Amino acid sequence: NAGMVVPSHFVPLAAPGMVALGLKWMWNPESPFYIEPRADWGLVTWALRFMTSATREHVERSAPLLRDLHLASRVLYARFAEQADFGLVRKGLLMLCKTAHVLDEEAATARHARELGVPAEVLDAAALAALDPTVTMSVAGGVHFPQDCHLDPSRYVAALEARLRAAG
């Protein structure tokens, strides 16, 4: 997951619209959802379950569970970071939006996040520049999720390995 610890990611992968996007992506080896074409009954079964789960009801039912899992994970990473340096950075996450349309979509996600108790702030381009002057690309705005953080995966694995070895 690139070292992201993200309470903001409470929408499950099986969500409305993902089936069409997945079908588009699955044939492209460069996409984030490439599946090598093959005759595999397990893959077909999984795809059918994914398709029937990609509903608004599934998202609403899963979001609080994913939020709780992510928040608990964040606490555990922070606790481990007190004992080992693996580059945990607690600056939050900025979702940058190039267009007003995408910003509106992210604003809806931010509203849902706040309803779930996950802090989220919608920022126009000026507010975004004030929060992070290093953002120099042209954007309509973004959403800041202050509880999100990230870590260095290789340093994390090394710290975890060292702890496990020390514990025998």
mmCIF file with all atom_site columns, C-alpha atoms in Angstrom:
data_model
loop_
_atom_site.group_PDB
_atom_site.id
_atom_site.type_symbol
_atom_site.label_atom_id
_atom_site.label_alt_id
_atom_site.label_comp_id
_atom_site.label_asym_id
_atom_site.label_entity_id
_atom_site.label_seq_id
_atom_site.pdbx_PDB_ins_code
_atom_site.Cartn_x
_atom_site.Cartn_y
_atom_site.Cartn_z
_atom_site.occupancy
_atom_site.B_iso_or_equiv
_atom_site.pdbx_formal_charge
_atom_site.auth_seq_id
_atom_site.auth_comp_id
_atom_site.auth_asym_id
_atom_site.auth_atom_id
_atom_site.pdbx_PDB_model_num
ATOM 1   C CA . ASN A 1 1   ? 0.000   0.000   0.000   1.00 0.00 ? 1   ASN A CA 1
ATOM 2   C CA . ALA A 1 2   ? 3.000   2.294   -0.443  1.00 0.00 ? 2   ALA A CA 1
ATOM 3   C CA . GLY A 1 3   ? 3.190   2.781   3.325   1.00 0.00 ? 3   GLY A CA 1
ATOM 4   C CA . MET A 1 4   ? -0.074  4.661   3.587   1.00 0.00 ? 4   MET A CA 1
ATOM 5   C CA . VAL A 1 5   ? -2.030  4.476   6.856   1.00 0.00 ? 5   VAL A CA 1
ATOM 6   C CA . VAL A 1 6   ? -5.299  5.980   5.760   1.00 0.00 ? 6   VAL A CA 1
ATOM 7   C CA . PRO A 1 7   ? -8.447  6.192   7.894   1.00 0.00 ? 7   PRO A CA 1
ATOM 8   C CA . SER A 1 8   ? -9.803  8.255   4.988   1.00 0.00 ? 8   SER A CA 1
ATOM 9   C CA . HIS A 1 9   ? -9.963  5.152   2.804   1.00 0.00 ? 9   HIS A CA 1
ATOM 10  C CA . PHE A 1 10  ? -13.192 3.775   4.242   1.00 0.00 ? 10  PHE A CA 1
ATOM 11  C CA . VAL A 1 11  ? -14.893 3.066   0.908   1.00 0.00 ? 11  VAL A CA 1
ATOM 12  C CA . PRO A 1 12  ? -14.447 -0.619  0.019   1.00 0.00 ? 12  PRO A CA 1
ATOM 13  C CA . LEU A 1 13  ? -13.018 -1.557  -3.355  1.00 0.00 ? 13  LEU A CA 1
ATOM 14  C CA . ALA A 1 14  ? -16.310 -3.256  -4.227  1.00 0.00 ? 14  ALA A CA 1
ATOM 15  C CA . ALA A 1 15  ? -18.259 -0.029  -4.715  1.00 0.00 ? 15  ALA A CA 1
ATOM 16  C CA . PRO A 1 16  ? -20.622 1.241   -7.406  1.00 0.00 ? 16  PRO A CA 1
ATOM 17  C CA . GLY A 1 17  ? -18.744 2.044   -10.601 1.00 0.00 ? 17  GLY A CA 1
ATOM 18  C CA . MET A 1 18  ? -15.778 -0.200  -9.824  1.00 0.00 ? 18  MET A CA 1
ATOM 19  C CA . VAL A 1 19  ? -17.005 -3.106  -11.957 1.00 0.00 ? 19  VAL A CA 1
ATOM 20  C CA . ALA A 1 20  ? -16.972 -0.997  -15.123 1.00 0.00 ? 20  ALA A CA 1
ATOM 21  C CA . LEU A 1 21  ? -13.622 0.536   -14.185 1.00 0.00 ? 21  LEU A CA 1
ATOM 22  C CA . GLY A 1 22  ? -12.215 -2.886  -13.311 1.00 0.00 ? 22  GLY A CA 1
ATOM 23  C CA . LEU A 1 23  ? -13.317 -4.321  -16.656 1.00 0.00 ? 23  LEU A CA 1
ATOM 24  C CA . LYS A 1 24  ? -11.575 -1.449  -18.399 1.00 0.00 ? 24  LYS A CA 1
ATOM 25  C CA . TRP A 1 25  ? -8.381  -1.810  -16.343 1.00 0.00 ? 25  TRP A CA 1
ATOM 26  C CA . MET A 1 26  ? -8.085  -5.579  -16.076 1.00 0.00 ? 26  MET A CA 1
ATOM 27  C CA . TRP A 1 27  ? -6.803  -6.005  -19.636 1.00 0.00 ? 27  TRP A CA 1
ATOM 28  C CA . ASN A 1 28  ? -4.084  -3.364  -19.309 1.00 0.00 ? 28  ASN A CA 1
ATOM 29  C CA . PRO A 1 29  ? -0.849  -4.681  -17.741 1.00 0.00 ? 29  PRO A CA 1
ATOM 30  C CA . GLU A 1 30  ? 0.051   -1.107  -16.720 1.00 0.00 ? 30  GLU A CA 1
ATOM 31  C CA . SER A 1 31  ? -3.192  -0.500  -14.786 1.00 0.00 ? 31  SER A CA 1
ATOM 32  C CA . PRO A 1 32  ? -3.587  -0.804  -11.001 1.00 0.00 ? 32  PRO A CA 1
ATOM 33  C CA . PHE A 1 33  ? -6.069  -3.674  -11.519 1.00 0.00 ? 33  PHE A CA 1
ATOM 34  C CA . TYR A 1 34  ? -4.477  -5.889  -14.135 1.00 0.00 ? 34  TYR A CA 1
ATOM 35  C CA . ILE A 1 35  ? -5.523  -9.538  -14.081 1.00 0.00 ? 35  ILE A CA 1
ATOM 36  C CA . GLU A 1 36  ? -3.681  -11.918 -16.360 1.00 0.00 ? 36  GLU A CA 1
ATOM 37  C CA . PRO A 1 37  ? -6.312  -13.523 -18.621 1.00 0.00 ? 37  PRO A CA 1
ATOM 38  C CA . ARG A 1 38  ? -6.665  -17.198 -17.760 1.00 0.00 ? 38  ARG A CA 1
ATOM 39  C CA . ALA A 1 39  ? -9.256  -19.914 -17.347 1.00 0.00 ? 39  ALA A CA 1
ATOM 40  C CA . ASP A 1 40  ? -9.676  -19.987 -13.573 1.00 0.00 ? 40  ASP A CA 1
ATOM 41  C CA . TRP A 1 41  ? -12.975 -20.906 -11.905 1.00 0.00 ? 41  TRP A CA 1
ATOM 42  C CA . GLY A 1 42  ? -11.858 -19.306 -8.634  1.00 0.00 ? 42  GLY A CA 1
ATOM 43  C CA . LEU A 1 43  ? -11.230 -16.016 -10.434 1.00 0.00 ? 43  LEU A CA 1
ATOM 44  C CA . VAL A 1 44  ? -14.660 -16.178 -12.098 1.00 0.00 ? 44  VAL A CA 1
ATOM 45  C CA . THR A 1 45  ? -16.313 -16.917 -8.746  1.00 0.00 ? 45  THR A CA 1
ATOM 46  C CA . TRP A 1 46  ? -14.455 -14.017 -7.112  1.00 0.00 ? 46  TRP A CA 1
ATOM 47  C CA . ALA A 1 47  ? -15.452 -11.660 -9.949  1.00 0.00 ? 47  ALA A CA 1
ATOM 48  C CA . LEU A 1 48  ? -19.120 -12.598 -9.603  1.00 0.00 ? 48  LEU A CA 1
ATOM 49  C CA . ARG A 1 49  ? -19.041 -12.018 -5.837  1.00 0.00 ? 49  ARG A CA 1
ATOM 50  C CA . PHE A 1 50  ? -17.253 -8.700  -6.380  1.00 0.00 ? 50  PHE A CA 1
ATOM 51  C CA . MET A 1 51  ? -19.876 -7.647  -8.927  1.00 0.00 ? 51  MET A CA 1
ATOM 52  C CA . THR A 1 52  ? -22.804 -8.484  -6.617  1.00 0.00 ? 52  THR A CA 1
ATOM 53  C CA . SER A 1 53  ? -21.094 -6.672  -3.724  1.00 0.00 ? 53  SER A CA 1
ATOM 54  C CA . ALA A 1 54  ? -20.482 -3.425  -5.615  1.00 0.00 ? 54  ALA A CA 1
ATOM 55  C CA . THR A 1 55  ? -23.569 -1.719  -4.208  1.00 0.00 ? 55  THR A CA 1
ATOM 56  C CA . ARG A 1 56  ? -24.297 1.419   -2.216  1.00 0.00 ? 56  ARG A CA 1
ATOM 57  C CA . GLU A 1 57  ? -25.617 -0.796  0.610   1.00 0.00 ? 57  GLU A CA 1
ATOM 58  C CA . HIS A 1 58  ? -22.296 -2.661  0.747   1.00 0.00 ? 58  HIS A CA 1
ATOM 59  C CA . VAL A 1 59  ? -20.410 0.637   0.969   1.00 0.00 ? 59  VAL A CA 1
ATOM 60  C CA . GLU A 1 60  ? -22.648 1.926   3.772   1.00 0.00 ? 60  GLU A CA 1
ATOM 61  C CA . ARG A 1 61  ? -22.358 -1.340  5.715   1.00 0.00 ? 61  ARG A CA 1
ATOM 62  C CA . SER A 1 62  ? -18.582 -1.639  5.251   1.00 0.00 ? 62  SER A CA 1
ATOM 63  C CA . ALA A 1 63  ? -17.506 1.982   5.803   1.00 0.00 ? 63  ALA A CA 1
ATOM 64  C CA . PRO A 1 64  ? -17.770 2.005   9.628   1.00 0.00 ? 64  PRO A CA 1
ATOM 65  C CA . LEU A 1 65  ? -15.912 -1.319  9.835   1.00 0.00 ? 65  LEU A CA 1
ATOM 66  C CA . LEU A 1 66  ? -13.117 -0.115  7.562   1.00 0.00 ? 66  LEU A CA 1
ATOM 67  C CA . ARG A 1 67  ? -12.914 3.181   9.480   1.00 0.00 ? 67  ARG A CA 1
ATOM 68  C CA . ASP A 1 68  ? -12.524 1.307   12.765  1.00 0.00 ? 68  ASP A CA 1
ATOM 69  C CA . LEU A 1 69  ? -9.917  -1.046  11.317  1.00 0.00 ? 69  LEU A CA 1
ATOM 70  C CA . HIS A 1 70  ? -7.888  1.843   9.869   1.00 0.00 ? 70  HIS A CA 1
ATOM 71  C CA . LEU A 1 71  ? -8.086  3.933   13.051  1.00 0.00 ? 71  LEU A CA 1
ATOM 72  C CA . ALA A 1 72  ? -7.001  0.954   15.182  1.00 0.00 ? 72  ALA A CA 1
ATOM 73  C CA . SER A 1 73  ? -4.134  0.285   12.765  1.00 0.00 ? 73  SER A CA 1
ATOM 74  C CA . ARG A 1 74  ? -3.055  3.911   13.024  1.00 0.00 ? 74  ARG A CA 1
ATOM 75  C CA . VAL A 1 75  ? -2.894  3.626   16.824  1.00 0.00 ? 75  VAL A CA 1
ATOM 76  C CA . LEU A 1 76  ? -0.787  0.463   16.579  1.00 0.00 ? 76  LEU A CA 1
ATOM 77  C CA . TYR A 1 77  ? 1.611   1.984   14.035  1.00 0.00 ? 77  TYR A CA 1
ATOM 78  C CA . ALA A 1 78  ? 2.011   5.051   16.279  1.00 0.00 ? 78  ALA A CA 1
ATOM 79  C CA . ARG A 1 79  ? 2.688   2.809   19.282  1.00 0.00 ? 79  ARG A CA 1
ATOM 80  C CA . PHE A 1 80  ? 5.310   0.845   17.348  1.00 0.00 ? 80  PHE A CA 1
ATOM 81  C CA . ALA A 1 81  ? 6.862   4.115   16.116  1.00 0.00 ? 81  ALA A CA 1
ATOM 82  C CA . GLU A 1 82  ? 7.608   4.995   19.751  1.00 0.00 ? 82  GLU A CA 1
ATOM 83  C CA . GLN A 1 83  ? 9.901   1.946   19.853  1.00 0.00 ? 83  GLN A CA 1
ATOM 84  C CA . ALA A 1 84  ? 11.350  1.919   16.328  1.00 0.00 ? 84  ALA A CA 1
ATOM 85  C CA . ASP A 1 85  ? 12.088  4.542   13.700  1.00 0.00 ? 85  ASP A CA 1
ATOM 86  C CA . PHE A 1 86  ? 10.472  3.499   10.434  1.00 0.00 ? 86  PHE A CA 1
ATOM 87  C CA . GLY A 1 87  ? 9.694   6.949   9.125   1.00 0.00 ? 87  GLY A CA 1
ATOM 88  C CA . LEU A 1 88  ? 6.116   7.378   10.348  1.00 0.00 ? 88  LEU A CA 1
ATOM 89  C CA . VAL A 1 89  ? 4.978   10.823  9.188   1.00 0.00 ? 89  VAL A CA 1
ATOM 90  C CA . ARG A 1 90  ? 1.738   12.227  10.614  1.00 0.00 ? 90  ARG A CA 1
ATOM 91  C CA . LYS A 1 91  ? 1.020   15.147  8.303   1.00 0.00 ? 91  LYS A CA 1
ATOM 92  C CA . GLY A 1 92  ? -2.250  13.871  6.898   1.00 0.00 ? 92  GLY A CA 1
ATOM 93  C CA . LEU A 1 93  ? -3.108  13.220  3.286   1.00 0.00 ? 93  LEU A CA 1
ATOM 94  C CA . LEU A 1 94  ? -3.981  15.710  0.579   1.00 0.00 ? 94  LEU A CA 1
ATOM 95  C CA . MET A 1 95  ? -6.210  14.466  -2.211  1.00 0.00 ? 95  MET A CA 1
ATOM 96  C CA . LEU A 1 96  ? -5.445  16.912  -5.017  1.00 0.00 ? 96  LEU A CA 1
ATOM 97  C CA . CYS A 1 97  ? -8.176  17.567  -7.565  1.00 0.00 ? 97  CYS A CA 1
ATOM 98  C CA . LYS A 1 98  ? -7.323  18.891  -10.998 1.00 0.00 ? 98  LYS A CA 1
ATOM 99  C CA . THR A 1 99  ? -10.915 19.790  -11.944 1.00 0.00 ? 99  THR A CA 1
ATOM 100 C CA . ALA A 1 100 ? -13.923 21.234  -10.138 1.00 0.00 ? 100 ALA A CA 1
ATOM 101 C CA . HIS A 1 101 ? -15.884 18.086  -11.011 1.00 0.00 ? 101 HIS A CA 1
ATOM 102 C CA . VAL A 1 102 ? -13.377 15.834  -9.249  1.00 0.00 ? 102 VAL A CA 1
ATOM 103 C CA . LEU A 1 103 ? -13.248 18.264  -6.309  1.00 0.00 ? 103 LEU A CA 1
ATOM 104 C CA . ASP A 1 104 ? -17.041 17.955  -5.997  1.00 0.00 ? 104 ASP A CA 1
ATOM 105 C CA . GLU A 1 105 ? -16.701 14.154  -5.937  1.00 0.00 ? 105 GLU A CA 1
ATOM 106 C CA . GLU A 1 106 ? -13.978 14.313  -3.276  1.00 0.00 ? 106 GLU A CA 1
ATOM 107 C CA . ALA A 1 107 ? -16.065 16.815  -1.291  1.00 0.00 ? 107 ALA A CA 1
ATOM 108 C CA . ALA A 1 108 ? -18.843 14.204  -1.163  1.00 0.00 ? 108 ALA A CA 1
ATOM 109 C CA . THR A 1 109 ? -16.322 11.689  0.190   1.00 0.00 ? 109 THR A CA 1
ATOM 110 C CA . ALA A 1 110 ? -15.206 14.296  2.749   1.00 0.00 ? 110 ALA A CA 1
ATOM 111 C CA . ARG A 1 111 ? -18.825 14.779  3.888   1.00 0.00 ? 111 ARG A CA 1
ATOM 112 C CA . HIS A 1 112 ? -19.180 11.021  4.294   1.00 0.00 ? 112 HIS A CA 1
ATOM 113 C CA . ALA A 1 113 ? -15.885 10.921  6.215   1.00 0.00 ? 113 ALA A CA 1
ATOM 114 C CA . ARG A 1 114 ? -17.077 13.604  8.626   1.00 0.00 ? 114 ARG A CA 1
ATOM 115 C CA . GLU A 1 115 ? -20.369 11.718  9.111   1.00 0.00 ? 115 GLU A CA 1
ATOM 116 C CA . LEU A 1 116 ? -18.243 8.727   10.147  1.00 0.00 ? 116 LEU A CA 1
ATOM 117 C CA . GLY A 1 117 ? -16.145 10.871  12.505  1.00 0.00 ? 117 GLY A CA 1
ATOM 118 C CA . VAL A 1 118 ? -13.091 11.007  10.235  1.00 0.00 ? 118 VAL A CA 1
ATOM 119 C CA . PRO A 1 119 ? -11.880 14.617  9.965   1.00 0.00 ? 119 PRO A CA 1
ATOM 120 C CA . ALA A 1 120 ? -11.781 15.986  6.420   1.00 0.00 ? 120 ALA A CA 1
ATOM 121 C CA . GLU A 1 121 ? -11.470 19.527  5.120   1.00 0.00 ? 121 GLU A CA 1
ATOM 122 C CA . VAL A 1 122 ? -12.358 20.604  1.591   1.00 0.00 ? 122 VAL A CA 1
ATOM 123 C CA . LEU A 1 123 ? -9.913  23.239  0.334   1.00 0.00 ? 123 LEU A CA 1
ATOM 124 C CA . ASP A 1 124 ? -10.060 25.518  -2.657  1.00 0.00 ? 124 ASP A CA 1
ATOM 125 C CA . ALA A 1 125 ? -6.818  26.247  -4.532  1.00 0.00 ? 125 ALA A CA 1
ATOM 126 C CA . ALA A 1 126 ? -5.924  29.224  -2.294  1.00 0.00 ? 126 ALA A CA 1
ATOM 127 C CA . ALA A 1 127 ? -6.522  27.314  0.960   1.00 0.00 ? 127 ALA A CA 1
ATOM 128 C CA . LEU A 1 128 ? -4.548  24.385  -0.423  1.00 0.00 ? 128 LEU A CA 1
ATOM 129 C CA . ALA A 1 129 ? -1.609  26.667  -1.256  1.00 0.00 ? 129 ALA A CA 1
ATOM 130 C CA . ALA A 1 130 ? -1.752  28.112  2.262   1.00 0.00 ? 130 ALA A CA 1
ATOM 131 C CA . LEU A 1 131 ? -1.737  24.639  3.835   1.00 0.00 ? 131 LEU A CA 1
ATOM 132 C CA . ASP A 1 132 ? 1.056   23.294  1.631   1.00 0.00 ? 132 ASP A CA 1
ATOM 133 C CA . PRO A 1 133 ? 3.012   25.876  -0.377  1.00 0.00 ? 133 PRO A CA 1
ATOM 134 C CA . THR A 1 134 ? 5.040   23.086  -1.997  1.00 0.00 ? 134 THR A CA 1
ATOM 135 C CA . VAL A 1 135 ? 2.055   22.080  -4.144  1.00 0.00 ? 135 VAL A CA 1
ATOM 136 C CA . THR A 1 136 ? 2.872   23.851  -7.383  1.00 0.00 ? 136 THR A CA 1
ATOM 137 C CA . MET A 1 137 ? 0.693   22.047  -9.905  1.00 0.00 ? 137 MET A CA 1
ATOM 138 C CA . SER A 1 138 ? -2.501  23.556  -11.224 1.00 0.00 ? 138 SER A CA 1
ATOM 139 C CA . VAL A 1 139 ? -5.409  22.222  -9.155  1.00 0.00 ? 139 VAL A CA 1
ATOM 140 C CA . ALA A 1 140 ? -8.991  23.250  -8.447  1.00 0.00 ? 140 ALA A CA 1
ATOM 141 C CA . GLY A 1 141 ? -8.492  22.317  -4.813  1.00 0.00 ? 141 GLY A CA 1
ATOM 142 C CA . GLY A 1 142 ? -8.299  19.256  -2.649  1.00 0.00 ? 142 GLY A CA 1
ATOM 143 C CA . VAL A 1 143 ? -9.337  17.483  0.495   1.00 0.00 ? 143 VAL A CA 1
ATOM 144 C CA . HIS A 1 144 ? -7.135  17.265  3.559   1.00 0.00 ? 144 HIS A CA 1
ATOM 145 C CA . PHE A 1 145 ? -7.478  14.206  5.798   1.00 0.00 ? 145 PHE A CA 1
ATOM 146 C CA . PRO A 1 146 ? -5.389  15.181  8.857   1.00 0.00 ? 146 PRO A CA 1
ATOM 147 C CA . GLN A 1 147 ? -5.445  11.757  10.566  1.00 0.00 ? 147 GLN A CA 1
ATOM 148 C CA . ASP A 1 148 ? -3.851  9.954   7.637   1.00 0.00 ? 148 ASP A CA 1
ATOM 149 C CA . CYS A 1 149 ? -0.144  9.265   7.756   1.00 0.00 ? 149 CYS A CA 1
ATOM 150 C CA . HIS A 1 150 ? 2.513   7.327   5.911   1.00 0.00 ? 150 HIS A CA 1
ATOM 151 C CA . LEU A 1 151 ? 5.637   5.365   6.593   1.00 0.00 ? 151 LEU A CA 1
ATOM 152 C CA . ASP A 1 152 ? 8.625   3.994   4.752   1.00 0.00 ? 152 ASP A CA 1
ATOM 153 C CA . PRO A 1 153 ? 7.676   0.366   3.944   1.00 0.00 ? 153 PRO A CA 1
ATOM 154 C CA . SER A 1 154 ? 11.253  -0.920  3.721   1.00 0.00 ? 154 SER A CA 1
ATOM 155 C CA . ARG A 1 155 ? 12.194  0.711   7.044   1.00 0.00 ? 155 ARG A CA 1
ATOM 156 C CA . TYR A 1 156 ? 8.991   -0.646  8.601   1.00 0.00 ? 156 TYR A CA 1
ATOM 157 C CA . VAL A 1 157 ? 9.723   -4.206  7.473   1.00 0.00 ? 157 VAL A CA 1
ATOM 158 C CA . ALA A 1 158 ? 13.318  -3.898  8.706   1.00 0.00 ? 158 ALA A CA 1
ATOM 159 C CA . ALA A 1 159 ? 12.130  -2.624  12.108  1.00 0.00 ? 159 ALA A CA 1
ATOM 160 C CA . LEU A 1 160 ? 9.547   -5.388  12.332  1.00 0.00 ? 160 LEU A CA 1
ATOM 161 C CA . GLU A 1 161 ? 12.138  -8.010  11.384  1.00 0.00 ? 161 GLU A CA 1
ATOM 162 C CA . ALA A 1 162 ? 14.549  -6.675  14.028  1.00 0.00 ? 162 ALA A CA 1
ATOM 163 C CA . ARG A 1 163 ? 11.852  -6.821  16.670  1.00 0.00 ? 163 ARG A CA 1
ATOM 164 C CA . LEU A 1 164 ? 10.854  -10.353 15.724  1.00 0.00 ? 164 LEU A CA 1
ATOM 165 C CA . ARG A 1 165 ? 14.471  -11.535 15.746  1.00 0.00 ? 165 ARG A CA 1
ATOM 166 C CA . ALA A 1 166 ? 15.017  -9.930  19.152  1.00 0.00 ? 166 ALA A CA 1
ATOM 167 C CA . ALA A 1 167 ? 11.942  -11.758 20.419  1.00 0.00 ? 167 ALA A CA 1
ATOM 168 C CA . GLY A 1 168 ? 13.326  -15.036 19.122  1.00 0.00 ? 168 GLY A CA 1
#
